[in-house]
């Protein structure tokens, strides 16, 4: 089955850029997602990219997809303290309609 | 309705008791998923409903877990004879089509004492 890996922690200073990385094993032509989870809440969809794209920009968020290396990244420009949360990437298990989630990257933003 | 609604938000139960967790998906969403999130872990897939098709139960951890979806809308996840290792946050999500983003509820935090 699909295996999705993320580093567990990232610490940055307010105003810096944050880059959260995700690697996966299966490939399929579909959407790949980034979600944000704040304490005590469910997962909130941040952005997504279709597998035929290399990059997608949405305000402070930039998603990069390297299909050859099976690597997905999320860049947050001008990181704010309100961006502190856990970030999950989600990749559909090859050929199925069931997204597999990474373990999440806890982003800590220092003032 | 605005989003996916789950109830209760918190549930404390004694080991051995049965529990039912409810999910109201977004109106018109044909697909519904249950995931489990344990402390420090990612999301573990449990079960997936798509329209009137038979559900994909491949993620259910044991036969103590079951789920149904009535009328293509509301879903109930039932855990029988709860164990302490069942303590987790149970998340429900729905999506409009097979390829559209999942929309999550806020989850039910289950604590088995």
PDB file of N, CA and C in Angstrom, chain A residues 6-12 18 20 34-44 46 74 76 79-88 103-110, chain B residues 37:
ATOM      1  N   UNK A   6       6.602  12.134   6.346  1.00  0.00           N
ATOM      2  CA  UNK A   6       6.828  13.555   6.627  1.00  0.00           C
ATOM      3  C   UNK A   6       7.749  13.645   7.828  1.00  0.00           C
ATOM      4  N   UNK A   7       8.551  14.711   7.887  1.00  0.00           N
ATOM      5  CA  UNK A   7       9.307  14.951   9.106  1.00  0.00           C
ATOM      6  C   UNK A   7       8.313  15.423  10.171  1.00  0.00           C
ATOM      7  N   UNK A   8       8.616  15.152  11.437  1.00  0.00           N
ATOM      8  CA  UNK A   8       7.622  15.363  12.489  1.00  0.00           C
ATOM      9  C   UNK A   8       7.564  16.805  12.999  1.00  0.00           C
ATOM     10  N   UNK A   9       8.701  17.511  12.947  1.00  0.00           N
ATOM     11  CA  UNK A   9       8.724  18.849  13.539  1.00  0.00           C
ATOM     12  C   UNK A   9       9.456  19.830  12.628  1.00  0.00           C
ATOM     13  N   UNK A  10       9.010  21.097  12.681  1.00  0.00           N
ATOM     14  CA  UNK A  10       9.699  22.180  12.004  1.00  0.00           C
ATOM     15  C   UNK A  10       9.533  23.424  12.852  1.00  0.00           C
ATOM     16  N   UNK A  11      10.649  24.097  13.137  1.00  0.00           N
ATOM     17  CA  UNK A  11      10.602  25.308  13.944  1.00  0.00           C
ATOM     18  C   UNK A  11      11.170  26.462  13.129  1.00  0.00           C
ATOM     19  N   UNK A  12      10.428  27.569  13.049  1.00  0.00           N
ATOM     20  CA  UNK A  12      10.880  28.726  12.269  1.00  0.00           C
ATOM     21  C   UNK A  12      10.591  30.005  13.058  1.00  0.00           C
ATOM     22  N   UNK A  18       8.596  28.807   5.608  1.00  0.00           N
ATOM     23  CA  UNK A  18       8.584  27.427   6.106  1.00  0.00           C
ATOM     24  C   UNK A  18       8.438  26.499   4.912  1.00  0.00           C
ATOM     25  N   UNK A  20       7.629  22.474   4.228  1.00  0.00           N
ATOM     26  CA  UNK A  20       7.245  21.178   4.781  1.00  0.00           C
ATOM     27  C   UNK A  20       7.279  20.165   3.643  1.00  0.00           C
ATOM     28  N   UNK A  34      -2.846  19.125   0.834  1.00  0.00           N
ATOM     29  CA  UNK A  34      -2.265  19.569   2.102  1.00  0.00           C
ATOM     30  C   UNK A  34      -3.388  20.024   3.023  1.00  0.00           C
ATOM     31  N   UNK A  35      -3.335  19.517   4.276  1.00  0.00           N
ATOM     32  CA  UNK A  35      -4.319  19.879   5.288  1.00  0.00           C
ATOM     33  C   UNK A  35      -3.598  20.489   6.486  1.00  0.00           C
ATOM     34  N   UNK A  36      -4.335  21.318   7.224  1.00  0.00           N
ATOM     35  CA  UNK A  36      -3.836  21.944   8.446  1.00  0.00           C
ATOM     36  C   UNK A  36      -4.747  21.541   9.598  1.00  0.00           C
ATOM     37  N   UNK A  37      -4.143  21.191  10.737  1.00  0.00           N
ATOM     38  CA  UNK A  37      -4.935  20.838  11.915  1.00  0.00           C
ATOM     39  C   UNK A  37      -4.484  21.678  13.089  1.00  0.00           C
ATOM     40  N   UNK A  38      -5.408  22.462  13.614  1.00  0.00           N
ATOM     41  CA  UNK A  38      -5.145  23.232  14.830  1.00  0.00           C
ATOM     42  C   UNK A  38      -5.622  22.418  16.027  1.00  0.00           C
ATOM     43  N   UNK A  39      -5.124  22.724  17.222  1.00  0.00           N
ATOM     44  CA  UNK A  39      -5.465  21.917  18.410  1.00  0.00           C
ATOM     45  C   UNK A  39      -6.964  21.785  18.611  1.00  0.00           C
ATOM     46  N   UNK A  40      -7.414  20.554  18.823  1.00  0.00           N
ATOM     47  CA  UNK A  40      -8.822  20.305  19.115  1.00  0.00           C
ATOM     48  C   UNK A  40      -9.750  20.403  17.920  1.00  0.00           C
ATOM     49  N   UNK A  41      -9.203  20.571  16.739  1.00  0.00           N
ATOM     50  CA  UNK A  41     -10.043  20.737  15.551  1.00  0.00           C
ATOM     51  C   UNK A  41      -9.803  19.608  14.557  1.00  0.00           C
ATOM     52  N   UNK A  42     -10.682  19.527  13.581  1.00  0.00           N
ATOM     53  CA  UNK A  42     -10.489  18.572  12.501  1.00  0.00           C
ATOM     54  C   UNK A  42      -9.476  19.102  11.508  1.00  0.00           C
ATOM     55  N   UNK A  43      -9.365  18.441  10.382  1.00  0.00           N
ATOM     56  CA  UNK A  43      -8.409  18.851   9.364  1.00  0.00           C
ATOM     57  C   UNK A  43      -9.063  19.834   8.402  1.00  0.00           C
ATOM     58  N   UNK A  44      -8.345  20.912   8.146  1.00  0.00           N
ATOM     59  CA  UNK A  44      -8.841  21.946   7.247  1.00  0.00           C
ATOM     60  C   UNK A  44      -8.044  21.885   5.944  1.00  0.00           C
ATOM     61  N   UNK A  46      -6.039  23.007   3.007  1.00  0.00           N
ATOM     62  CA  UNK A  46      -5.255  24.206   2.715  1.00  0.00           C
ATOM     63  C   UNK A  46      -5.173  24.453   1.216  1.00  0.00           C
ATOM     64  N   UNK A  74       5.314  21.928   0.658  1.00  0.00           N
ATOM     65  CA  UNK A  74       4.451  23.079   0.911  1.00  0.00           C
ATOM     66  C   UNK A  74       5.324  24.187   1.475  1.00  0.00           C
ATOM     67  N   UNK A  76       5.360  28.008   2.976  1.00  0.00           N
ATOM     68  CA  UNK A  76       4.550  29.093   3.523  1.00  0.00           C
ATOM     69  C   UNK A  76       5.450  30.313   3.616  1.00  0.00           C
ATOM     70  N   UNK A  79       5.907  33.415   7.366  1.00  0.00           N
ATOM     71  CA  UNK A  79       5.199  32.589   8.347  1.00  0.00           C
ATOM     72  C   UNK A  79       4.805  33.408   9.566  1.00  0.00           C
ATOM     73  N   UNK A  80       3.579  33.241  10.014  1.00  0.00           N
ATOM     74  CA  UNK A  80       3.034  33.949  11.157  1.00  0.00           C
ATOM     75  C   UNK A  80       2.785  32.987  12.309  1.00  0.00           C
ATOM     76  N   UNK A  81       2.641  33.528  13.528  1.00  0.00           N
ATOM     77  CA  UNK A  81       2.383  32.660  14.681  1.00  0.00           C
ATOM     78  C   UNK A  81       1.074  31.896  14.510  1.00  0.00           C
ATOM     79  N   UNK A  82       0.137  32.476  13.787  1.00  0.00           N
ATOM     80  CA  UNK A  82      -1.128  31.794  13.533  1.00  0.00           C
ATOM     81  C   UNK A  82      -0.994  30.602  12.601  1.00  0.00           C
ATOM     82  N   UNK A  83       0.168  30.449  11.987  1.00  0.00           N
ATOM     83  CA  UNK A  83       0.405  29.284  11.131  1.00  0.00           C
ATOM     84  C   UNK A  83       0.849  28.072  11.942  1.00  0.00           C
ATOM     85  N   UNK A  84       1.109  28.266  13.227  1.00  0.00           N
ATOM     86  CA  UNK A  84       1.506  27.137  14.079  1.00  0.00           C
ATOM     87  C   UNK A  84       0.382  26.114  14.117  1.00  0.00           C
ATOM     88  N   UNK A  85       0.674  24.902  13.696  1.00  0.00           N
ATOM     89  CA  UNK A  85      -0.333  23.841  13.586  1.00  0.00           C
ATOM     90  C   UNK A  85       0.390  22.576  13.116  1.00  0.00           C
ATOM     91  N   UNK A  86      -0.393  21.518  12.922  1.00  0.00           N
ATOM     92  CA  UNK A  86       0.141  20.298  12.317  1.00  0.00           C
ATOM     93  C   UNK A  86      -0.311  20.266  10.860  1.00  0.00           C
ATOM     94  N   UNK A  87       0.614  19.975   9.969  1.00  0.00           N
ATOM     95  CA  UNK A  87       0.330  19.964   8.531  1.00  0.00           C
ATOM     96  C   UNK A  87       0.456  18.535   7.999  1.00  0.00           C
ATOM     97  N   UNK A  88      -0.577  18.098   7.294  1.00  0.00           N
ATOM     98  CA  UNK A  88      -0.609  16.745   6.742  1.00  0.00           C
ATOM     99  C   UNK A  88      -0.636  16.791   5.222  1.00  0.00           C
ATOM    100  N   UNK A 103       2.120  11.329   8.794  1.00  0.00           N
ATOM    101  CA  UNK A 103       1.923  11.445  10.246  1.00  0.00           C
ATOM    102  C   UNK A 103       1.798  12.897  10.684  1.00  0.00           C
ATOM    103  N   UNK A 104       2.046  13.824   9.759  1.00  0.00           N
ATOM    104  CA  UNK A 104       1.895  15.235  10.097  1.00  0.00           C
ATOM    105  C   UNK A 104       3.189  15.876  10.545  1.00  0.00           C
ATOM    106  N   UNK A 105       3.375  17.120  10.146  1.00  0.00           N
ATOM    107  CA  UNK A 105       4.533  17.914  10.566  1.00  0.00           C
ATOM    108  C   UNK A 105       4.042  19.018  11.482  1.00  0.00           C
ATOM    109  N   UNK A 106       4.565  19.037  12.692  1.00  0.00           N
ATOM    110  CA  UNK A 106       4.177  20.068  13.649  1.00  0.00           C
ATOM    111  C   UNK A 106       5.030  21.309  13.409  1.00  0.00           C
ATOM    112  N   UNK A 107       4.400  22.382  12.957  1.00  0.00           N
ATOM    113  CA  UNK A 107       5.099  23.640  12.676  1.00  0.00           C
ATOM    114  C   UNK A 107       4.995  24.550  13.893  1.00  0.00           C
ATOM    115  N   UNK A 108       6.147  24.952  14.402  1.00  0.00           N
ATOM    116  CA  UNK A 108       6.196  25.859  15.549  1.00  0.00           C
ATOM    117  C   UNK A 108       6.818  27.158  15.078  1.00  0.00           C
ATOM    118  N   UNK A 109       6.084  28.256  15.272  1.00  0.00           N
ATOM    119  CA  UNK A 109       6.547  29.565  14.829  1.00  0.00           C
ATOM    120  C   UNK A 109       6.888  30.405  16.047  1.00  0.00           C
ATOM    121  N   UNK A 110       8.148  30.821  16.125  1.00  0.00           N
ATOM    122  CA  UNK A 110       8.608  31.633  17.247  1.00  0.00           C
ATOM    123  C   UNK A 110       8.510  33.115  16.908  1.00  0.00           C
TER     124      UNK A 110
ATOM    125  N   UNK B  37      -7.421   8.882  14.577  1.00  0.00           N
ATOM    126  CA  UNK B  37      -6.161   9.576  14.843  1.00  0.00           C
ATOM    127  C   UNK B  37      -5.779   9.334  16.296  1.00  0.00           C
TER     128      UNK B  37
END
